[in-house]
Short mmCIF file of C-alpha atoms and ligand atoms in Angstrom, two decimals:
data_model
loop_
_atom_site.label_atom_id
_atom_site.label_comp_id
_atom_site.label_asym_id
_atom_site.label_seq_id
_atom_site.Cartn_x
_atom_site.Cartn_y
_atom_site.Cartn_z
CA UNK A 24 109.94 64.42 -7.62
CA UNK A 25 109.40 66.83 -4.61
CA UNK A 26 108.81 65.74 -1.31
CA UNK A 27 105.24 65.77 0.17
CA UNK A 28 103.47 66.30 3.24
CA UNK A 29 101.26 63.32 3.18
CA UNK A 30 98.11 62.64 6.03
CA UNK A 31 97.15 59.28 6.18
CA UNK A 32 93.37 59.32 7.63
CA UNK A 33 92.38 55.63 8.60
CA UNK A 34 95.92 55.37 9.33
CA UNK A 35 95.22 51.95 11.82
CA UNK A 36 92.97 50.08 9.85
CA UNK A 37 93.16 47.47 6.87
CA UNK A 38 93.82 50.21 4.08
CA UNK A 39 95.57 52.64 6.37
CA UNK A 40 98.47 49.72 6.86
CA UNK A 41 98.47 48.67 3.09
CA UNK A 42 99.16 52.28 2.53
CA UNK A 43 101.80 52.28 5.02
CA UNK A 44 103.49 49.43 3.83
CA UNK A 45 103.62 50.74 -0.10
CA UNK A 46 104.93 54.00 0.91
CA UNK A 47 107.90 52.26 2.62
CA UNK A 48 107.91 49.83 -0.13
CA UNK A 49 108.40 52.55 -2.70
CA UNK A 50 110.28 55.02 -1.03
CA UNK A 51 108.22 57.53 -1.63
CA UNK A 52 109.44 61.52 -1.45
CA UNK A 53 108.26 62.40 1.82
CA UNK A 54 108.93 65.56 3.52
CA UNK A 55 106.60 64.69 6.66
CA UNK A 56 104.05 61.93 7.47
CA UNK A 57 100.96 62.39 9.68
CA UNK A 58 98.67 59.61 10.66
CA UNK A 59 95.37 60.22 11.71
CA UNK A 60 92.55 57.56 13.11
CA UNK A 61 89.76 57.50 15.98
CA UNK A 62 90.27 58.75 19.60
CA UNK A 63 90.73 54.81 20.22
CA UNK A 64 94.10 54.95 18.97
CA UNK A 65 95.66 58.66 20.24
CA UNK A 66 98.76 58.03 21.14
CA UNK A 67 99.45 54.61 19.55
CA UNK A 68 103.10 54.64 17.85
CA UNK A 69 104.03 53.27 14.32
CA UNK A 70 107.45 52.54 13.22
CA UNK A 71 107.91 53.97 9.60
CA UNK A 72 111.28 53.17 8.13
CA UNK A 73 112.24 53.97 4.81
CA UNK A 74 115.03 55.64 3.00
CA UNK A 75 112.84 59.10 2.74
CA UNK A 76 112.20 58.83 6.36
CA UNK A 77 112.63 57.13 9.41
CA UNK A 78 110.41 57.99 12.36
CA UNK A 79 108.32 56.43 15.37
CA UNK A 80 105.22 58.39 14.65
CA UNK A 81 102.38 59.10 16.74
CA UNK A 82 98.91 58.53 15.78
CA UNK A 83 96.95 61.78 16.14
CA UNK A 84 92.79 62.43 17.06
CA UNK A 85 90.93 63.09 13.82
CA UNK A 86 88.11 64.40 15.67
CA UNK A 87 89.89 66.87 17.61
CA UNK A 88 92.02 68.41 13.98
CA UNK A 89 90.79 71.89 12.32
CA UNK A 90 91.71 73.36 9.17
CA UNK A 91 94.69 75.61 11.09
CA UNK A 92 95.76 71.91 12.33
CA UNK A 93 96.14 70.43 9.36
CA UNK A 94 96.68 73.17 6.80
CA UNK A 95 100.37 72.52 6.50
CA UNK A 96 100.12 69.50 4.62
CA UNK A 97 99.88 68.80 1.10
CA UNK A 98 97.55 65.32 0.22
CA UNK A 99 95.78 63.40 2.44
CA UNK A 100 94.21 59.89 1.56
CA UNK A 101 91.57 58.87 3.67
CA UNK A 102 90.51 55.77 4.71
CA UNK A 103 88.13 55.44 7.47
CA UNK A 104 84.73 55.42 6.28
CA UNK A 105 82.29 57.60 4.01
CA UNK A 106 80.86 59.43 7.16
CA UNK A 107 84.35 60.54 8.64
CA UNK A 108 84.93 61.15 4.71
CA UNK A 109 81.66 63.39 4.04
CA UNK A 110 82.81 65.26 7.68
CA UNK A 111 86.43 66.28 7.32
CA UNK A 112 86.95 65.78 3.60
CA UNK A 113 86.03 69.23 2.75
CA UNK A 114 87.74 70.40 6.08
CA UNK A 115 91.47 69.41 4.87
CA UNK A 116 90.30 70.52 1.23
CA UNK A 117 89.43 73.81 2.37
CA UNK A 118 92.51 73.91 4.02
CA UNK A 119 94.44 73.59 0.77
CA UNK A 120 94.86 70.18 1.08
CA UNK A 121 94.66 67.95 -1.84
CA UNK A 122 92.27 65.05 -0.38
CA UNK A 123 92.45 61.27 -2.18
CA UNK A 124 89.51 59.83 -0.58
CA UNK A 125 88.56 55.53 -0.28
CA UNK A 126 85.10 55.62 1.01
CA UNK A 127 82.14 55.46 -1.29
CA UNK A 128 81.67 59.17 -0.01
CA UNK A 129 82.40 61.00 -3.59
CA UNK A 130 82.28 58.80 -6.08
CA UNK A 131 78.66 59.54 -7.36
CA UNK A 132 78.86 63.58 -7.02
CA UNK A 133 79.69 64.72 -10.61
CA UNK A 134 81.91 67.53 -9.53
CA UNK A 135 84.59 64.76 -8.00
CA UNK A 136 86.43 62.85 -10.15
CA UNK A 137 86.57 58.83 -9.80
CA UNK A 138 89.96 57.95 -10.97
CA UNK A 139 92.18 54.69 -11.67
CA UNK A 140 95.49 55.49 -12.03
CA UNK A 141 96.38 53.64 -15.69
CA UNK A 142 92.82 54.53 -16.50
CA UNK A 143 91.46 58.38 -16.52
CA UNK A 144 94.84 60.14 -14.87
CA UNK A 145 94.06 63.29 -16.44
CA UNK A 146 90.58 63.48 -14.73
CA UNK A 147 92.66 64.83 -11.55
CA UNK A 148 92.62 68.00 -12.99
CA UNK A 149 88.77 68.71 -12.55
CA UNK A 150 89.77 68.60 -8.74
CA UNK A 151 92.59 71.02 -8.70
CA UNK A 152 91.36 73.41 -11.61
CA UNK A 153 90.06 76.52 -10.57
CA UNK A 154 86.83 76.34 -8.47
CA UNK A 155 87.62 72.07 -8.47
CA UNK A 156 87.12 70.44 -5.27
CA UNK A 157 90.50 69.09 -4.22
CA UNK A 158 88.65 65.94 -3.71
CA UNK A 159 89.43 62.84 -5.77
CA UNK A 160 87.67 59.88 -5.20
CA UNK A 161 89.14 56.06 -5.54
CA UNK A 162 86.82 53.52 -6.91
CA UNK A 163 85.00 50.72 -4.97
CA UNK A 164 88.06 47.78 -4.90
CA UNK A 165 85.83 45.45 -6.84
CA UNK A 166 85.12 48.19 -9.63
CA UNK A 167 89.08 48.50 -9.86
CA UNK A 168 89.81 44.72 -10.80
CA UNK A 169 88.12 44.77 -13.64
CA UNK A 170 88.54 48.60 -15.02
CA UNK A 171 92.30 48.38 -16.23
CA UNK A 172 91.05 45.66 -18.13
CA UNK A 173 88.07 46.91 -20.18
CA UNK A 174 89.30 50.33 -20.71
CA UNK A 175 91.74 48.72 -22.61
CA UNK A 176 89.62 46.57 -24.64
CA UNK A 177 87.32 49.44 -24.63
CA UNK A 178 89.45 51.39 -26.84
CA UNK A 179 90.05 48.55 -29.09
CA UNK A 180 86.97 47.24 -29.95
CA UNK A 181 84.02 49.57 -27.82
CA UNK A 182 82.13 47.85 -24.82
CA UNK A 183 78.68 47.87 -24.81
CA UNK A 184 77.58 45.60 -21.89
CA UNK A 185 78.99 43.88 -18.84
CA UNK A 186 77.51 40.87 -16.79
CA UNK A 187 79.55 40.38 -13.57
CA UNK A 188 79.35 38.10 -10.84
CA UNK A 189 81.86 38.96 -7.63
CA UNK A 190 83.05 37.06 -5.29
CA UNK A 191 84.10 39.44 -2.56
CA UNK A 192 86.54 38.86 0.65
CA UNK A 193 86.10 39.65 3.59
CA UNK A 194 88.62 42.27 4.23
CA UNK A 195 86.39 44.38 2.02
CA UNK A 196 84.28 45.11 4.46
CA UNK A 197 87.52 45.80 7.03
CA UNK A 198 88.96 44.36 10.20
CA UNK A 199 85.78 43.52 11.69
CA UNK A 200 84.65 41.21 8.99
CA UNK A 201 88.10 39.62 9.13
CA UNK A 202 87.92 38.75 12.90
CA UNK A 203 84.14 36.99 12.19
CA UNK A 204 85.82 34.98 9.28
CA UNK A 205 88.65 33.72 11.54
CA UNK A 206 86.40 32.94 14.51
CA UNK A 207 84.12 31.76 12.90
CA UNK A 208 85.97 29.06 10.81
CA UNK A 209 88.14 28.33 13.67
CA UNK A 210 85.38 27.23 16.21
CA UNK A 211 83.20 25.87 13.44
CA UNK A 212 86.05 23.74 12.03
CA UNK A 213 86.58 20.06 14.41
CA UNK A 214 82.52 19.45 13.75
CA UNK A 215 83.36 18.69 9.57
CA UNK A 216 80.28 15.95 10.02
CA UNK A 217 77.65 17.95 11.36
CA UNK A 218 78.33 20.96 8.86
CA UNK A 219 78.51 17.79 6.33
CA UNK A 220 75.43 16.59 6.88
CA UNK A 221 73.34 19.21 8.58
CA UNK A 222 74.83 22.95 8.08
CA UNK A 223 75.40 23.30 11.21
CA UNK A 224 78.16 23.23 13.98
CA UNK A 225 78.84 23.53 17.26
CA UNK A 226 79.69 25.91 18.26
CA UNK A 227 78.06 27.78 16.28
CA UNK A 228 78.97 31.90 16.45
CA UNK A 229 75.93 34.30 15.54
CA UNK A 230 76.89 36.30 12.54
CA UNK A 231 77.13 39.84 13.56
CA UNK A 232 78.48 41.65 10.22
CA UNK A 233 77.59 39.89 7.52
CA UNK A 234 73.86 38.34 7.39
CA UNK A 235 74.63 34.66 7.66
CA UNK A 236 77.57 32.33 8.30
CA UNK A 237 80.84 33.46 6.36
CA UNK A 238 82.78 30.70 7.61
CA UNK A 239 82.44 27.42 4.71
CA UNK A 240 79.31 29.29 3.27
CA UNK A 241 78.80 31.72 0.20
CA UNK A 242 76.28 34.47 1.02
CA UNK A 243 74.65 35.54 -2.40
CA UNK A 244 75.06 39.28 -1.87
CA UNK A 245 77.44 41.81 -0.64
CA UNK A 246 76.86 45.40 0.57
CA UNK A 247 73.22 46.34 1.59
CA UNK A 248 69.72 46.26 0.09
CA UNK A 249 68.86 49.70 -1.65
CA UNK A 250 65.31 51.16 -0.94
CA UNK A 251 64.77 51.32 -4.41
CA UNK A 252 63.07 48.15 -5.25
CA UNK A 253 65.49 47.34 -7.67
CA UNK A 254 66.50 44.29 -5.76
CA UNK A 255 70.27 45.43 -5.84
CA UNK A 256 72.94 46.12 -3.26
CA UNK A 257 74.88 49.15 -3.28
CA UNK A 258 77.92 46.96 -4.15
CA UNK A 259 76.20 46.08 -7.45
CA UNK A 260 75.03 49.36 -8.33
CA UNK A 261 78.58 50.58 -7.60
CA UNK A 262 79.80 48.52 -10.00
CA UNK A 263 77.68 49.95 -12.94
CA UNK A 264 77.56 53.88 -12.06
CA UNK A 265 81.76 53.81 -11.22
CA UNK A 266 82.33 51.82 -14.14
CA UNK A 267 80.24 54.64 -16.14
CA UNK A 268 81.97 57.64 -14.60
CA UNK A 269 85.37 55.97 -14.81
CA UNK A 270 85.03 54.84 -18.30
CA UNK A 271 83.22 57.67 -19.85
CA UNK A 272 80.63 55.83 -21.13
CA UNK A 273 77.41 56.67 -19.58
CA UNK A 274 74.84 54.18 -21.13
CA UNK A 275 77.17 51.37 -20.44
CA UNK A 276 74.89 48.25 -20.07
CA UNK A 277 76.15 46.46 -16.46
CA UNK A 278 74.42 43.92 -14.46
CA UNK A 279 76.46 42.40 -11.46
CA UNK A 280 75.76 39.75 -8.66
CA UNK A 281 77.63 40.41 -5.99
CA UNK A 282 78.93 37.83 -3.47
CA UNK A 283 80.47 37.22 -0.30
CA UNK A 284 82.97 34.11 0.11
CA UNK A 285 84.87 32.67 3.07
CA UNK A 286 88.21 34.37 1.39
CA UNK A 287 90.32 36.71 3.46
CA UNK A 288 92.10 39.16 0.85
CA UNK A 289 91.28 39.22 -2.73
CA UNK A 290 88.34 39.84 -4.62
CA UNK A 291 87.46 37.83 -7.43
CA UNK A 292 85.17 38.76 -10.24
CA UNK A 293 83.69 36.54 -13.45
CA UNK A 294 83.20 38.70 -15.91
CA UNK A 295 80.95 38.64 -19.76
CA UNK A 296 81.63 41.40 -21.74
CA UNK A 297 80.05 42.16 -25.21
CA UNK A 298 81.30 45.17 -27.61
CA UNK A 299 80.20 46.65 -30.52
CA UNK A 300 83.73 44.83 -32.45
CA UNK A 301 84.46 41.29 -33.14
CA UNK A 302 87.16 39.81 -30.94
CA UNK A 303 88.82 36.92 -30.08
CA UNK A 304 90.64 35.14 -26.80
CA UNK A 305 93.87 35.75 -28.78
CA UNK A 306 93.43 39.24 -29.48
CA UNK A 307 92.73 39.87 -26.11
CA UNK A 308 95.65 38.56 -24.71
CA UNK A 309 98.13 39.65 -27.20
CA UNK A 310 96.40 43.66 -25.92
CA UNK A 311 96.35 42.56 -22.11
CA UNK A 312 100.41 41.42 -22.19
CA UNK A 313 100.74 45.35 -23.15
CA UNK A 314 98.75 46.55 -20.54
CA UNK A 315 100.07 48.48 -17.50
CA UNK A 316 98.51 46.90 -14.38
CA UNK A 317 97.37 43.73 -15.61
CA UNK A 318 99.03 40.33 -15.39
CA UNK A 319 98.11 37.16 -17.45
CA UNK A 320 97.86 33.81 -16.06
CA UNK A 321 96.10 31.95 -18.74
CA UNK A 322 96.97 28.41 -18.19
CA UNK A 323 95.28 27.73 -21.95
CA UNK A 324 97.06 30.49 -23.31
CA UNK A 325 99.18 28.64 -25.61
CA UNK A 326 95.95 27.11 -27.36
CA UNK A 327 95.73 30.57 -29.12
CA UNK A 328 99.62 30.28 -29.93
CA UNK A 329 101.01 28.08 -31.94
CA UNK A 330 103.77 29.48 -33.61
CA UNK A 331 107.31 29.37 -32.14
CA UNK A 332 107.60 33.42 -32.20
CA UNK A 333 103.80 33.45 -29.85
CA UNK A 334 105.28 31.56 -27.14
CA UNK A 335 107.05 34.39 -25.40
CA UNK A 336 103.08 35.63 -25.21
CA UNK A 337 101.70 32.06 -24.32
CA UNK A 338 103.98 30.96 -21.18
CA UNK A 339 104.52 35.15 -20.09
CA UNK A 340 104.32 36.21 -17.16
CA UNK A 341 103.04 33.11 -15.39
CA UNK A 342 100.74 29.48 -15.86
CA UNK A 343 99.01 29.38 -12.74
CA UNK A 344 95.09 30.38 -12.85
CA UNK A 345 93.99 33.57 -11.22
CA UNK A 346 93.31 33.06 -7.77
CA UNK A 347 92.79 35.56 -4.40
CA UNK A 348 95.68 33.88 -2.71
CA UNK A 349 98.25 34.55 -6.30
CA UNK A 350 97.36 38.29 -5.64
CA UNK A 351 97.54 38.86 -2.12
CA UNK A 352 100.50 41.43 -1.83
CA UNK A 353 100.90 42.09 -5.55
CA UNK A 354 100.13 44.74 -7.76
CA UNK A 355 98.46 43.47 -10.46
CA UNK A 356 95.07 42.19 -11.51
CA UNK A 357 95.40 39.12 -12.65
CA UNK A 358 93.23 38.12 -15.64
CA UNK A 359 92.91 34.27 -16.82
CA UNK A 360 90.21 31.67 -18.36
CA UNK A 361 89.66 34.23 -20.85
CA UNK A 362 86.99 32.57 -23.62
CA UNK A 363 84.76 33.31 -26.35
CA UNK A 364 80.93 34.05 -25.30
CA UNK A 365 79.52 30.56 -26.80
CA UNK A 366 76.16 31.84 -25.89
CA UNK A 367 76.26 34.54 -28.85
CA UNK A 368 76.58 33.48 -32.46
CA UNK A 369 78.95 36.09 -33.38
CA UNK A 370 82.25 37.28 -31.65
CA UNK A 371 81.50 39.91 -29.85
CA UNK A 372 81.66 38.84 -26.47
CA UNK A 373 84.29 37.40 -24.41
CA UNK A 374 84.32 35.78 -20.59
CA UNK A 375 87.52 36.02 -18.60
CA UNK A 376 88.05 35.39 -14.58
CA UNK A 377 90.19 38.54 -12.92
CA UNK A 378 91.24 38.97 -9.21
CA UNK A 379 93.13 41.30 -7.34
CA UNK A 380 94.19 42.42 -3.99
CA UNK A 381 91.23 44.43 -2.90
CA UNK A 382 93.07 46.37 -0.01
CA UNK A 383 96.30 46.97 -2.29
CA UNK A 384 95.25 47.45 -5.92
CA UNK A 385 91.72 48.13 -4.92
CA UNK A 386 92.48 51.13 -2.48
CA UNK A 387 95.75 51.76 -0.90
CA UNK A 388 97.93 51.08 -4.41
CA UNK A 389 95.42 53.26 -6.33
CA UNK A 390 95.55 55.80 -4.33
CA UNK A 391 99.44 56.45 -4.28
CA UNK A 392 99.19 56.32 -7.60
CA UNK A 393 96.86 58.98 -7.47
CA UNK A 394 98.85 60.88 -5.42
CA UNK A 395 101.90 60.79 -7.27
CA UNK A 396 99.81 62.58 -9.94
CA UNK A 397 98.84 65.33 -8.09
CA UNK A 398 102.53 65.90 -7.03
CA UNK A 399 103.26 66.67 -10.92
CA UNK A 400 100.25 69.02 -10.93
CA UNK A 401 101.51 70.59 -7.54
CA UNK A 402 105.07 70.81 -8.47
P1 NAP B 2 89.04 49.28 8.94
O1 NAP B 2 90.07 48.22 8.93
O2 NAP B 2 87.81 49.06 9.73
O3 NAP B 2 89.76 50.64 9.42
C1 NAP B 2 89.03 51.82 9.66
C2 NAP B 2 89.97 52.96 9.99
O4 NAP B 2 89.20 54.16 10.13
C3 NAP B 2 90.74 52.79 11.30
O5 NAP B 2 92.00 53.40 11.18
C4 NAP B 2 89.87 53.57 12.29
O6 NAP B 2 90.60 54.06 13.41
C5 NAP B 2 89.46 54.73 11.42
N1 NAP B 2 88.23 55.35 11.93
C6 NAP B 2 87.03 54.77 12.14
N2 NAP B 2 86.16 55.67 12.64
C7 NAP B 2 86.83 56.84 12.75
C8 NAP B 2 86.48 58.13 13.22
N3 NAP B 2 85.26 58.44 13.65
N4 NAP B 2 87.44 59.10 13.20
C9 NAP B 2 88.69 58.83 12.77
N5 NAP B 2 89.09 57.61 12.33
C10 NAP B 2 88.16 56.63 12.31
O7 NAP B 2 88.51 49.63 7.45
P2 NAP B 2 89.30 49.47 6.05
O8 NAP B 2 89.01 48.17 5.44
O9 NAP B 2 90.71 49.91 6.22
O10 NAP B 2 88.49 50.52 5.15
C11 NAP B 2 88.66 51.90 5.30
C12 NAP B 2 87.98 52.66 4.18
O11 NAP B 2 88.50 52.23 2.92
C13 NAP B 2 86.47 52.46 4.09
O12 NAP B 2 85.89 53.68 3.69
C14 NAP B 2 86.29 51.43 3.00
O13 NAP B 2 85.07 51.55 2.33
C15 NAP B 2 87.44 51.82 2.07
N6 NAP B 2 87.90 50.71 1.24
C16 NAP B 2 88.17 49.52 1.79
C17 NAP B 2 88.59 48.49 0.98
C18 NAP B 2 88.85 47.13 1.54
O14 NAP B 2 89.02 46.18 0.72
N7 NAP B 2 88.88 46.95 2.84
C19 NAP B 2 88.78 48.68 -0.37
C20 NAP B 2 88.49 49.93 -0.91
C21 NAP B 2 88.07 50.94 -0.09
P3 NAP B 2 90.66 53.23 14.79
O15 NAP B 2 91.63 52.08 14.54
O16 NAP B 2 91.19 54.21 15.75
O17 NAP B 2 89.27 52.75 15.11
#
């Protein structure tokens, strides 16, 4: 593959480092690396060692780049917010730069793709045909657990209607939600009998990013309140206009809860799924063990198997249950407690549990999978 001349925008924060680490992790073909974040961190140096390149580099000013500045590189992922997204975005892509972008900044504008790597790939090419944007746009990390999944079954037996509840981590809303998690669970923790028997503790820290107590609490949504009336969050509505775009189906049916729990990395997501097909907990496994980018870890799987040939499928690859600790630092989503819909009297609905590493497979992973594809186009 050739070599690229990556920017990394965001380079400092959560998803900036995740990136960071998978390049290194996969060696990927670099010709040069430039990291970008605030004024805050000018000057700050990063150690990047792999066998494509080893370098201390230095973290450059965003806010201070034009398109002659940054014109002699080839993709840039960025990282650090829709409003630094909606601002230079267009500057690197008018530069010639090929922009894979993680903020909710482009995802709803219908001349941007929204891809997932094992998913839509081809849709790149509305970004780099003629007149296309150079913009690509990663989905929302709780829309990405669940769509390697259900395009799969999808294709197989047609969706028609998805119920999710979430149950989001904190790092999902970045480093700032991560240091009120930790300080608030670590001065809230010696007073066990007061949060016992009266919710409260001393000390008690005010909440300052999300709305109530993170720490030993479950706050019942995630994102913010849209002025719609419709009583949903952004997060939620996310869920059903990504999974649309992504899936290209645009009257999918999708209802989501969305939820914040005291969970550091990995988002979790309960999931009811009807389709126009009949299908069963077996048949969905025996698909899902063939699936690129999703791992099993049905702990009942070998109800559905009972013949000595199945069992390869029934203990593969693993018995624990899907949990955000299992994915933290792994690639896949992990998919388990996958049942028949008891609530319908035919089978056309299934419930399963999937979680996955939101800052890994739900943004930085995804998006150097995305760029690998748009080194083939390039090349
Ligand atoms: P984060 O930890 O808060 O990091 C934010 C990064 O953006 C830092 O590098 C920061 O630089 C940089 N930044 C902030 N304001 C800037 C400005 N005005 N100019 C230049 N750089 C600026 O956030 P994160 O969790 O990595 O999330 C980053 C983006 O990815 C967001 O758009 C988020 O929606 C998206 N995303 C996050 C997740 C997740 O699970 N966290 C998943 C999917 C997508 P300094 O360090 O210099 O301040």
């Amino acid at each position: 593959m050739k070599k690229v001349r990556l920017g990394i925008i965001g380079a400092t924060g959560l998803v900036g480092t995740i990136i960071l680490r998978i390049l290194q992790e996969q060696n990927f073909p670099i010709q040069d690396l430039r990291l970008f974040a605030s004024a805050n961190s000018t000057d700050r140096i990063i150690h990047y060692a792999s066998s494509q390149l080893e370098k201390d580099l230095r973290v450059e000013d965003l806010n201070t780049q034009n398109a002659d500045t940054v014109k002699n590189l080839d993709i840039a992922i960025f990282s650090a917010g829709a409003t630094v997204s909606k601002k230079w975005a267009p500057v690197f892509a008018q530069a010639g730069v090929v922009v894979i972008d993680n903020s909710s900044a482009w995802r709803s504008d219908p001349r941007i793709p929204l891809v997932v790597s094992e998913v839509n790939p081809k849709d790149v090419r509305w970004a780099l045909a003629t007149g296309g944007k150079h913009i690509i746009a990663n989905p929302n990390c709780t829309t990405m657990a669940m769509m390697p999944i259900l395009a799969t079954l999808n294709q197989h037996y047609k969706l028609n209607s998805i119920i999710v509840s979430t149950y989001q981590a904190v790092s999902g809303a970045g480093q700032k939600g991560v240091n009120e998690l930790a300080s608030q669970a670590e001065s809230m923790l010696n007073d066990g009998v007061n949060l016992l028997l009266k919710g409260t503790a001393f000390p008690m820290i005010k909440p300052d990013v999300f709305a109530a107590p993170i720490a030993f609490n479950v706050l019942p949504y995630a994102g913010n309140f849209l002025e719609d009336n419709s009583g949903e969050t952004d997060e939620e509505r996310k869920l059903r206009d990504e999974s649309r775009k992504i899936l290209h189906l645009a009257k999918l049916k999708v209802a989501g809860t969305c939820v914040r729990v005291p969970v550091f990395t990995g988002h979790s997501l309960s999931v009811n799924a009807v389709f126009q097909n009949n299908l069963t907990p077996r048949d969905v496994i025996e698909i899902l063990t063939k699936t690129s980018g999703v791992s099993l870890t049905n702990r009942l799987t070998s109800r559905y198997f009972t013949r000595a040939q199945d069992m390869d499928i029934a203990t593969s690859p693993a018995s624990a249950f899907p949990t955000p600790l299992l994915a933290v630092g792994h690639d896949p989503v992990y998919i388990g407690r996958i049942r028949q819909d008891l609530s319908r009297n035919d089978q056309k609905g299934i419930n399963f549990f999937a979680v996955c590493d939101n800052l890994r497979k739900g943004a930085a992973l995804n998006a150097i999978e995305l760029a690998k594809i748009v080194m083939k186009y390039l090349s």
